[in-house]
Amino acid sequence: MAEVILMPRLSDTMTEGVIASWHKKVGDRVKKGDLLAEVETDKATMELESYKDGVLLHLGGDKGAKLQVNDLLAIIGNEGEDISSLLTKPAAATAPAATPSASPTPASTPTTQPTSTAASTMDLSKMDEVVLMPRLSDTMEEGVIAGWHKQVGDTVKKGEVLADIETDKATMELESYKNGTLLYIGAQKGEKIKVNSLLCIIGEKGKVDVDAIVAASKSSSPVTTAATSSPAPTATAQPAAASTAAPATAGGMDANGRIKASPLAKKIAKDKGVDLSLLRGSGDGGRIVKADLDNYNPSVSATAAPALNIPTYTGQTTEGFTDIPNSQMRGVIAKRLAESKFSAPHFYLKMEINMDNAISARTQLNEASPVKVSFNDFVIKAVALALRQHPAVNASWLGDKIRRYHHVHIGMAVAIEDGLIVPVVRFADNKTLPQIAAEAKELASKAKNKKLQPNEFTGNTFTISNLGMMDIDEFTAIINPPDSCILAVGRISEKIIRKGEGFAATQVMKVTLSCDHRSVDGATGAAFLQTVKKYLENPIQLFL
């Protein structure tokens, strides 16, 4: 008997999925466990396996189709079986949403809700010409237009970058998913626009009722300016030269170190093995384009570094100040941490850990490890193993219940120019120290270059904040939602202790555990810290 497969809910926030690709076609024989399709969710691109044997009789949508959760995805049954009764409610497939080029794996489709189909209602989410502001991270509520790469009237091709969107996590490129002419822009550079609000219209000039679409969008949240007083930071009573915009730098990078290159240029560079950071872009704002790669000659690409222009400091002789508008990231950090601090009853547990054995173990490990292992990597591994033994700490307070996670995903706080972001080392308890070290270094580098993908900064079950490298002895940290705890790690410092008949120097590290008292009790947090201490003072256990 034929069986219907509905679009599954592949993440906690998923309301729809985009079919990235089919691995089977109608008429193919399918076995239980065979890969049917790849589905883009709001979190990542995930593989969907068949849970039964049979013949694939029907597909609910072609590649690129968008299906709501519980829409008809596929039908598997016996060859020649009549499935007409199962097709009475066909899945509603629409055009795929725009996706950021910096996000080849995580999906960035806008989360839309079904609206009325009455003739008097124009459902923008189902119009092929309409591009809505996508949800580019799990916490994103609005985006700021960092810049447009196309203007009204420009011809747009599928895959070309439309705009740079600043979210609460990173600045991401938004690509067009169709060919046409850019007929309307819903927000200018520097303006905020809510998720699912009208971002732009792409279609054939004269055949799209732009005015009607814009009028239909007015019921959604209005666009606002990112700064209330001025579009960019301005300095009062400062020399004029101090207020210049940051230019594109060598290598096609912007002021934040992000390489600016067209999708085609990135593909050609990858195929040819060319490091884009070595090129100077000839496109708008120093953007690297195809022509730059066609003209690239490695033997003559090296150029002398420009002379440093070091200004003479004359001292400040007048009063002045600079108003800096809050970025999306800074605004979200302020909101979420304020909510955490004032809604979660924090309590703090401090402990001193002897690091002599860890120092010795790290020295020996780095003699053989393919990647340099840091003390923070030791802490990540120790915490991950301790969470296995203390699941009450690996939890979230959800109001009417406490969720205890079976997996261990360690978030590590990384300071960047705009604030703080928390890349996540997933399943850290199952990884070796060199594996953790390699992954942590890669994530930290991507965070500082604003290249993290959504699945790389979400899903943490516990967070570590380490300021030891900045010579901080000890501090307390605010819990990073949805975690119940965060561990603040200070520097390793020398301490004189009494040993036998005399005294000896030892290396110690101070840590502070911040706990949400709603989900973690004092004794529970203390027991967890004791286990972390045991692992770090006897590091041989980290290798077992």
mmCIF file of N, CA, C and O in Angstrom, residues 145-195:
data_model
loop_
_atom_site.group_PDB
_atom_site.id
_atom_site.type_symbol
_atom_site.label_atom_id
_atom_site.label_comp_id
_atom_site.label_asym_id
_atom_site.label_seq_id
_atom_site.Cartn_x
_atom_site.Cartn_y
_atom_site.Cartn_z
ATOM 1 N N ILE A 145 20.240 47.035 5.803
ATOM 2 C CA ILE A 145 20.820 47.016 4.465
ATOM 3 C C ILE A 145 22.217 47.632 4.545
ATOM 4 O O ILE A 145 22.363 48.849 4.694
ATOM 5 N N ALA A 146 23.240 46.787 4.466
ATOM 6 C CA ALA A 146 24.614 47.300 4.501
ATOM 7 C C ALA A 146 25.009 47.905 3.163
ATOM 8 O O ALA A 146 25.875 48.776 3.107
ATOM 9 N N GLY A 147 24.364 47.455 2.100
ATOM 10 C CA GLY A 147 24.659 48.014 0.779
ATOM 11 C C GLY A 147 23.935 47.240 -0.304
ATOM 12 O O GLY A 147 23.714 46.040 -0.180
ATOM 13 N N TRP A 148 23.545 47.937 -1.362
ATOM 14 C CA TRP A 148 22.920 47.312 -2.522
ATOM 15 C C TRP A 148 23.964 47.147 -3.617
ATOM 16 O O TRP A 148 24.755 48.055 -3.867
ATOM 17 N N HIS A 149 23.963 45.996 -4.289
ATOM 18 C CA HIS A 149 24.850 45.775 -5.429
ATOM 19 C C HIS A 149 24.130 46.022 -6.749
ATOM 20 O O HIS A 149 24.757 46.026 -7.803
ATOM 21 N N LYS A 150 22.810 46.196 -6.665
ATOM 22 C CA LYS A 150 21.997 46.497 -7.839
ATOM 23 C C LYS A 150 21.104 47.690 -7.516
ATOM 24 O O LYS A 150 20.737 47.903 -6.366
ATOM 25 N N GLN A 151 20.738 48.440 -8.560
ATOM 26 C CA GLN A 151 19.838 49.570 -8.405
ATOM 27 C C GLN A 151 18.580 49.332 -9.239
ATOM 28 O O GLN A 151 18.573 48.491 -10.151
ATOM 29 N N VAL A 152 17.516 50.051 -8.916
ATOM 30 C CA VAL A 152 16.269 49.918 -9.665
ATOM 31 C C VAL A 152 16.539 50.170 -11.145
ATOM 32 O O VAL A 152 17.175 51.153 -11.517
ATOM 33 N N GLY A 153 16.055 49.254 -11.981
ATOM 34 C CA GLY A 153 16.284 49.344 -13.417
ATOM 35 C C GLY A 153 17.391 48.441 -13.910
ATOM 36 O O GLY A 153 17.495 48.173 -15.110
ATOM 37 N N ASP A 154 18.242 47.952 -12.992
ATOM 38 C CA ASP A 154 19.337 47.059 -13.380
ATOM 39 C C ASP A 154 18.804 45.672 -13.731
ATOM 40 O O ASP A 154 17.841 45.190 -13.142
ATOM 41 N N THR A 155 19.472 45.030 -14.679
ATOM 42 C CA THR A 155 19.173 43.640 -15.005
ATOM 43 C C THR A 155 19.829 42.742 -13.968
ATOM 44 O O THR A 155 20.993 42.947 -13.598
ATOM 45 N N VAL A 156 19.081 41.767 -13.497
ATOM 46 C CA VAL A 156 19.569 40.860 -12.452
ATOM 47 C C VAL A 156 19.539 39.432 -12.986
ATOM 48 O O VAL A 156 18.565 39.012 -13.613
ATOM 49 N N LYS A 157 20.613 38.709 -12.726
ATOM 50 C CA LYS A 157 20.680 37.305 -13.115
ATOM 51 C C LYS A 157 20.678 36.419 -11.869
ATOM 52 O O LYS A 157 21.140 36.826 -10.805
ATOM 53 N N LYS A 158 20.162 35.225 -12.033
ATOM 54 C CA LYS A 158 20.124 34.261 -10.936
ATOM 55 C C LYS A 158 21.542 34.015 -10.430
ATOM 56 O O LYS A 158 22.460 33.763 -11.198
ATOM 57 N N GLY A 159 21.725 34.131 -9.119
ATOM 58 C CA GLY A 159 23.037 33.905 -8.510
ATOM 59 C C GLY A 159 23.821 35.173 -8.257
ATOM 60 O O GLY A 159 24.797 35.155 -7.514
ATOM 61 N N GLU A 160 23.407 36.289 -8.852
ATOM 62 C CA GLU A 160 24.102 37.552 -8.606
ATOM 63 C C GLU A 160 23.737 38.101 -7.226
ATOM 64 O O GLU A 160 22.618 37.904 -6.746
ATOM 65 N N VAL A 161 24.685 38.796 -6.612
ATOM 66 C CA VAL A 161 24.442 39.359 -5.286
ATOM 67 C C VAL A 161 23.579 40.602 -5.408
ATOM 68 O O VAL A 161 23.898 41.530 -6.160
ATOM 69 N N LEU A 162 22.472 40.593 -4.690
ATOM 70 C CA LEU A 162 21.578 41.749 -4.673
ATOM 71 C C LEU A 162 22.017 42.786 -3.651
ATOM 72 O O LEU A 162 22.088 43.979 -3.930
ATOM 73 N N ALA A 163 22.302 42.288 -2.433
ATOM 74 C CA ALA A 163 22.585 43.226 -1.336
ATOM 75 C C ALA A 163 23.398 42.544 -0.257
ATOM 76 O O ALA A 163 23.471 41.311 -0.186
ATOM 77 N N ASP A 164 24.042 43.353 0.575
ATOM 78 C CA ASP A 164 24.678 42.875 1.801
ATOM 79 C C ASP A 164 23.728 43.193 2.951
ATOM 80 O O ASP A 164 23.303 44.340 3.107
ATOM 81 N N ILE A 165 23.401 42.167 3.736
ATOM 82 C CA ILE A 165 22.455 42.324 4.840
ATOM 83 C C ILE A 165 23.183 42.124 6.164
ATOM 84 O O ILE A 165 23.821 41.093 6.379
ATOM 85 N N GLU A 166 23.084 43.111 7.037
ATOM 86 C CA GLU A 166 23.680 42.992 8.376
ATOM 87 C C GLU A 166 22.623 42.436 9.315
ATOM 88 O O GLU A 166 21.570 43.037 9.531
ATOM 89 N N THR A 167 22.901 41.237 9.863
ATOM 90 C CA THR A 167 21.988 40.627 10.815
ATOM 91 C C THR A 167 22.529 40.842 12.212
ATOM 92 O O THR A 167 23.513 41.552 12.413
ATOM 93 N N ASP A 168 21.901 40.203 13.202
ATOM 94 C CA ASP A 168 22.393 40.293 14.575
ATOM 95 C C ASP A 168 23.635 39.464 14.775
ATOM 96 O O ASP A 168 24.254 39.511 15.838
ATOM 97 N N LYS A 169 24.023 38.663 13.770
ATOM 98 C CA LYS A 169 25.172 37.768 13.900
ATOM 99 C C LYS A 169 26.320 38.123 12.970
ATOM 100 O O LYS A 169 27.477 38.031 13.353
ATOM 101 N N ALA A 170 26.007 38.502 11.742
ATOM 102 C CA ALA A 170 27.055 38.718 10.750
ATOM 103 C C ALA A 170 26.488 39.520 9.588
ATOM 104 O O ALA A 170 25.288 39.745 9.490
ATOM 105 N N THR A 171 27.369 39.956 8.690
ATOM 106 C CA THR A 171 26.952 40.585 7.450
ATOM 107 C C THR A 171 27.018 39.536 6.349
ATOM 108 O O THR A 171 28.059 38.927 6.126
ATOM 109 N N MET A 172 25.895 39.301 5.668
ATOM 110 C CA MET A 172 25.810 38.217 4.703
ATOM 111 C C MET A 172 25.349 38.740 3.355
ATOM 112 O O MET A 172 24.618 39.728 3.255
ATOM 113 N N GLU A 173 25.802 38.069 2.290
ATOM 114 C CA GLU A 173 25.408 38.435 0.939
ATOM 115 C C GLU A 173 24.101 37.742 0.581
ATOM 116 O O GLU A 173 23.908 36.566 0.869
ATOM 117 N N LEU A 174 23.215 38.475 -0.074
ATOM 118 C CA LEU A 174 21.929 37.930 -0.479
ATOM 119 C C LEU A 174 21.895 37.836 -1.995
ATOM 120 O O LEU A 174 22.047 38.834 -2.690
ATOM 121 N N GLU A 175 21.717 36.624 -2.507
ATOM 122 C CA GLU A 175 21.723 36.395 -3.943
ATOM 123 C C GLU A 175 20.305 36.384 -4.510
ATOM 124 O O GLU A 175 19.348 36.050 -3.813
ATOM 125 N N SER A 176 20.204 36.694 -5.784
ATOM 126 C CA SER A 176 18.932 36.590 -6.485
ATOM 127 C C SER A 176 18.691 35.141 -6.871
ATOM 128 O O SER A 176 19.633 34.430 -7.231
ATOM 129 N N TYR A 177 17.441 34.707 -6.797
ATOM 130 C CA TYR A 177 17.124 33.350 -7.197
ATOM 131 C C TYR A 177 16.431 33.328 -8.557
ATOM 132 O O TYR A 177 15.936 32.290 -9.003
ATOM 133 N N LYS A 178 16.359 34.467 -9.253
ATOM 134 C CA LYS A 178 15.703 34.495 -10.552
ATOM 135 C C LYS A 178 16.322 35.574 -11.440
ATOM 136 O O LYS A 178 17.068 36.446 -10.981
ATOM 137 N N ASN A 179 16.003 35.508 -12.734
ATOM 138 C CA ASN A 179 16.428 36.513 -13.696
ATOM 139 C C ASN A 179 15.324 37.565 -13.846
ATOM 140 O O ASN A 179 14.141 37.266 -13.672
ATOM 141 N N GLY A 180 15.715 38.772 -14.202
ATOM 142 C CA GLY A 180 14.722 39.812 -14.415
ATOM 143 C C GLY A 180 15.316 41.195 -14.231
ATOM 144 O O GLY A 180 16.531 41.382 -14.265
ATOM 145 N N THR A 181 14.440 42.146 -14.005
ATOM 146 C CA THR A 181 14.842 43.533 -13.771
ATOM 147 C C THR A 181 14.459 43.929 -12.354
ATOM 148 O O THR A 181 13.364 43.593 -11.890
ATOM 149 N N LEU A 182 15.367 44.617 -11.676
ATOM 150 C CA LEU A 182 15.065 45.086 -10.324
ATOM 151 C C LEU A 182 14.102 46.265 -10.448
ATOM 152 O O LEU A 182 14.473 47.344 -10.929
ATOM 153 N N LEU A 183 12.854 46.040 -10.024
ATOM 154 C CA LEU A 183 11.789 47.032 -10.219
ATOM 155 C C LEU A 183 11.541 47.904 -8.993
ATOM 156 O O LEU A 183 10.998 49.000 -9.113
ATOM 157 N N TYR A 184 11.929 47.400 -7.832
ATOM 158 C CA TYR A 184 11.611 48.153 -6.610
ATOM 159 C C TYR A 184 12.547 47.708 -5.498
ATOM 160 O O TYR A 184 12.900 46.536 -5.392
ATOM 161 N N ILE A 185 12.968 48.664 -4.675
ATOM 162 C CA ILE A 185 13.794 48.395 -3.503
ATOM 163 C C ILE A 185 13.016 48.856 -2.273
ATOM 164 O O ILE A 185 12.553 49.997 -2.219
ATOM 165 N N GLY A 186 12.861 47.948 -1.301
ATOM 166 C CA GLY A 186 12.029 48.242 -0.139
ATOM 167 C C GLY A 186 12.733 48.963 0.986
ATOM 168 O O GLY A 186 12.091 49.405 1.946
ATOM 169 N N ALA A 187 14.046 49.091 0.937
ATOM 170 C CA ALA A 187 14.787 49.799 1.991
ATOM 171 C C ALA A 187 16.110 50.257 1.416
ATOM 172 O O ALA A 187 16.731 49.562 0.606
ATOM 173 N N GLN A 188 16.543 51.417 1.843
ATOM 174 C CA GLN A 188 17.811 51.965 1.375
ATOM 175 C C GLN A 188 18.960 51.556 2.296
ATOM 176 O O GLN A 188 18.745 51.033 3.383
ATOM 177 N N LYS A 189 20.162 51.812 1.859
ATOM 178 C CA LYS A 189 21.345 51.505 2.657
ATOM 179 C C LYS A 189 21.239 52.162 4.029
ATOM 180 O O LYS A 189 20.907 53.340 4.144
ATOM 181 N N GLY A 190 21.507 51.377 5.071
ATOM 182 C CA GLY A 190 21.456 51.895 6.430
ATOM 183 C C GLY A 190 20.116 51.757 7.102
ATOM 184 O O GLY A 190 19.991 52.034 8.295
ATOM 185 N N GLU A 191 19.092 51.320 6.356
ATOM 186 C CA GLU A 191 17.758 51.188 6.931
ATOM 187 C C GLU A 191 17.509 49.766 7.423
ATOM 188 O O GLU A 191 18.055 48.803 6.895
ATOM 189 N N LYS A 192 16.663 49.664 8.454
ATOM 190 C CA LYS A 192 16.268 48.373 8.997
ATOM 191 C C LYS A 192 14.991 47.896 8.312
ATOM 192 O O LYS A 192 14.130 48.706 7.973
ATOM 193 N N ILE A 193 14.874 46.596 8.150
ATOM 194 C CA ILE A 193 13.662 46.027 7.590
ATOM 195 C C ILE A 193 13.362 44.713 8.290
ATOM 196 O O ILE A 193 14.254 43.904 8.513
ATOM 197 N N LYS A 194 12.128 44.531 8.700
ATOM 198 C CA LYS A 194 11.722 43.357 9.450
ATOM 199 C C LYS A 194 11.795 42.101 8.580
ATOM 200 O O LYS A 194 11.623 42.154 7.362
ATOM 201 N N VAL A 195 12.035 40.962 9.244
ATOM 202 C CA VAL A 195 11.980 39.681 8.553
ATOM 203 C C VAL A 195 10.592 39.517 7.931
ATOM 204 O O VAL A 195 9.579 39.835 8.552
#
